[in-house]
Amino acid sequence: MGNSLEYYQKSVLLKALPLSEKVVDAFYQHPRHLFVPEYTLEEAYADHPLVLYNQPPFTSTISQPSFVLRILDLLKLAEGQKVFELGTGSGWNTAMMAFLVGPTGRVVSIEVIPELAQRAAEILQLRELTNVIVRAGDGFEGAPDKAPFDRVIFTAGSHEFPFRVFTQLKEDGWMVFVRKTPGIHDTLELIHKLNGQPHVVTSVPCSFVSVVRQKGGLDSKDSHP
């Protein structure tokens, strides 16, 4: 007999701890395996990335679960906040953020791969999340019509700093950005916006897929779960 869901979830939490109680609640509220139905329960909770889509030039993965939870903790999401996410992927991170900002908050997530955007939107709709907007388009453009944002999170890495997205972040807001540097590992940066300027507060070695830009810019058609 295989291990139970509770066993796999606890194994993830043990690797991710310490975490805030709210992030743990979000993890249980939106079980990871529901967002990757193509994988077994054991695979879904294994502490490594899983491939969601691989048709060049597009590649998408869902990051290892313990790392996703640590990143959520870094953002310190609160009730009523508005969040911008580049890279919807499976929609799992999107769902947990929607839980953390609550019904008075909003998560705007942009996915460059249309098939993944549609799939994530459908799963989020099944989860009855009404405070999420999913768009298919170029996340590097941000979502100026929904700005300003209290928080910004990148789930893909870039050599170029996203100044257009940064301008959509509120003063005193926080951004998680993944910086790619040739020849060395990626770096996850927690950035605080002070006096209109980015200040890196925390940096952590990591590995993420690269941001892929979409020709023609942002498709502004919304998908409301």
XYZ file of C-alpha atoms in Angstrom:
225
model
C 0.000 0.000 0.000
C 1.336 3.440 -0.925
C 1.793 6.363 1.433
C -1.119 8.689 2.193
C -1.654 12.274 1.061
C -1.050 13.386 4.641
C 2.331 11.636 4.618
C 3.459 13.393 1.439
C 2.206 16.790 2.576
C 3.975 16.517 5.925
C 7.198 15.505 4.201
C 7.070 18.720 2.153
C 6.375 20.874 5.214
C 9.279 19.342 7.120
C 11.634 20.409 4.320
C 10.137 23.909 4.130
C 9.887 24.789 7.829
C 9.907 27.254 9.469
C 6.840 28.754 7.772
C 4.124 31.130 8.875
C 0.857 29.516 9.922
C -0.981 31.249 7.061
C 1.321 29.757 4.411
C 0.841 26.291 5.938
C -2.928 26.869 5.807
C -2.657 27.873 2.125
C -0.702 24.692 1.401
C -3.454 22.529 2.874
C -6.264 24.611 1.354
C -4.962 24.041 -2.186
C -3.319 20.584 -2.408
C -0.515 20.554 -4.983
C -1.545 17.290 -6.660
C -4.821 18.837 -7.880
C -2.822 21.195 -10.096
C -0.666 18.491 -11.703
C -3.152 15.657 -12.396
C -0.800 14.101 -14.946
C 1.528 13.065 -12.094
C 1.053 10.482 -9.341
C 0.563 11.569 -5.741
C 4.147 10.613 -4.929
C 5.488 12.555 -7.918
C 3.369 15.608 -7.159
C 4.869 15.959 -3.662
C 8.431 14.936 -4.491
C 10.704 17.820 -3.564
C 11.957 18.657 -7.025
C 10.578 20.511 -10.080
C 8.172 18.813 -12.492
C 7.815 19.545 -16.194
C 4.465 21.033 -17.212
C 5.194 21.919 -20.828
C 8.174 21.391 -23.118
C 7.701 22.494 -26.713
C 10.529 24.881 -27.687
C 10.836 27.783 -27.353
C 8.487 27.298 -24.407
C 9.374 25.309 -21.319
C 7.443 25.439 -18.074
C 7.961 23.671 -14.766
C 6.349 23.656 -11.357
C 9.069 24.370 -8.805
C 9.918 22.087 -5.909
C 7.179 22.464 -3.306
C 9.327 23.342 -0.283
C 10.946 26.215 -2.220
C 7.576 27.550 -3.416
C 6.384 27.719 0.203
C 9.539 29.503 1.347
C 9.095 32.110 -1.384
C 5.489 32.706 -0.321
C 6.722 33.296 3.208
C 9.236 35.860 1.940
C 6.453 37.873 0.290
C 4.504 38.251 3.565
C 1.184 38.400 1.764
C -1.703 39.925 3.689
C -5.473 40.265 3.412
C -6.600 42.745 0.778
C -3.322 43.008 -1.135
C -3.045 43.037 -4.909
C -0.400 40.748 -6.425
C 1.102 40.443 -9.907
C 2.545 37.067 -10.926
C 4.662 36.449 -14.028
C 4.243 32.792 -14.965
C 0.993 31.133 -13.951
C 2.258 27.642 -14.765
C 0.074 25.067 -13.025
C -1.839 27.718 -11.073
C -0.820 26.206 -7.722
C 1.180 29.206 -6.544
C -1.582 31.477 -7.865
C -4.194 29.646 -5.809
C -2.191 29.812 -2.593
C -1.569 33.531 -3.055
C -5.284 34.059 -3.675
C -5.973 32.333 -0.359
C -3.418 34.515 1.436
C -4.767 37.841 0.134
C -8.351 36.744 0.768
C -11.597 37.729 -0.946
C -10.807 41.445 -0.727
C -7.429 40.934 -2.433
C -6.604 40.156 -6.049
C -4.026 38.083 -7.917
C -3.299 38.945 -11.557
C -1.268 36.200 -13.218
C 0.109 36.190 -16.764
C 1.268 33.057 -18.583
C 3.027 33.207 -21.962
C 1.938 29.666 -22.961
C -1.757 29.879 -23.937
C -2.439 26.190 -23.262
C -1.127 26.494 -19.708
C -3.031 29.726 -19.089
C -6.262 28.018 -20.127
C -5.562 24.909 -18.082
C -4.683 26.894 -14.961
C -7.770 29.085 -15.338
C -9.978 26.010 -15.528
C -8.436 24.466 -12.400
C -8.737 27.758 -10.515
C -12.372 27.968 -11.540
C -12.963 24.480 -10.156
C -11.348 25.708 -6.920
C -13.984 28.500 -6.894
C -11.406 31.273 -6.715
C -13.078 34.516 -7.729
C -10.222 36.870 -6.785
C -7.886 35.718 -9.585
C -7.379 36.979 -13.130
C -5.376 34.776 -15.506
C -4.111 36.216 -18.769
C -2.315 34.654 -21.704
C 0.405 37.055 -22.799
C 3.758 38.667 -22.151
C 4.203 38.965 -18.402
C 7.240 41.223 -18.825
C 4.791 43.982 -19.738
C 3.007 43.582 -16.419
C -0.666 44.506 -16.164
C -0.780 48.318 -16.199
C -4.581 48.380 -16.272
C -4.654 46.521 -12.932
C -1.730 48.351 -11.292
C -0.506 49.371 -8.806
C 0.419 46.154 -6.991
C 1.454 45.550 -3.387
C 3.525 42.527 -4.368
C 5.140 41.151 -7.551
C 6.478 37.641 -8.053
C 8.435 36.131 -10.956
C 8.335 32.353 -11.416
C 10.825 32.453 -14.302
C 14.272 34.013 -14.559
C 15.579 36.880 -16.659
C 18.921 38.540 -17.464
C 17.013 41.807 -17.864
C 15.497 43.630 -14.909
C 11.733 44.150 -15.458
C 11.578 47.929 -15.088
C 8.120 48.144 -16.665
C 6.746 45.722 -14.074
C 8.683 47.450 -11.290
C 6.982 50.765 -12.087
C 3.663 49.004 -11.431
C 4.769 48.083 -7.893
C 3.626 50.428 -5.128
C 6.113 52.427 -3.112
C 7.183 50.302 -0.107
C 6.072 47.186 -2.037
C 7.999 43.933 -2.406
C 9.068 41.956 -5.459
C 10.491 38.469 -5.875
C 12.664 38.483 -8.998
C 14.808 35.676 -10.429
C 18.019 37.047 -11.945
C 19.947 34.987 -14.479
C 23.676 35.652 -14.756
C 25.770 33.955 -17.488
C 28.082 31.264 -16.174
C 26.714 31.079 -12.629
C 23.560 29.934 -10.855
C 20.323 31.907 -10.887
C 19.622 34.183 -7.936
C 16.233 34.723 -6.346
C 16.109 38.312 -5.087
C 13.680 39.792 -2.583
C 13.473 43.447 -3.590
C 12.020 46.319 -1.576
C 10.864 49.452 -3.438
C 12.025 52.539 -1.565
C 12.026 56.062 -3.013
C 11.170 54.509 -6.362
C 14.336 52.405 -6.406
C 14.896 48.615 -6.091
C 16.782 47.500 -2.980
C 17.796 43.837 -2.766
C 17.160 42.652 0.794
C 17.661 38.900 0.385
C 19.271 36.785 -2.348
C 19.145 33.004 -2.609
C 20.798 30.664 -5.182
C 18.185 28.857 -7.262
C 17.375 27.457 -10.696
C 14.409 28.552 -12.810
C 13.378 28.341 -16.449
C 13.931 31.514 -18.458
C 11.323 34.127 -19.210
C 10.155 33.879 -22.818
C 8.745 37.039 -24.354
C 5.709 36.924 -26.597
C 5.867 38.802 -29.872
C 3.173 41.394 -30.122
C 3.080 42.061 -26.381
C 0.265 41.425 -23.963
C -3.005 39.751 -24.815
C -5.372 41.665 -22.548
C -8.174 39.107 -22.650
C -8.965 38.114 -19.092
C -9.920 34.676 -17.866
C -11.863 34.904 -14.614
C -11.997 31.660 -12.668
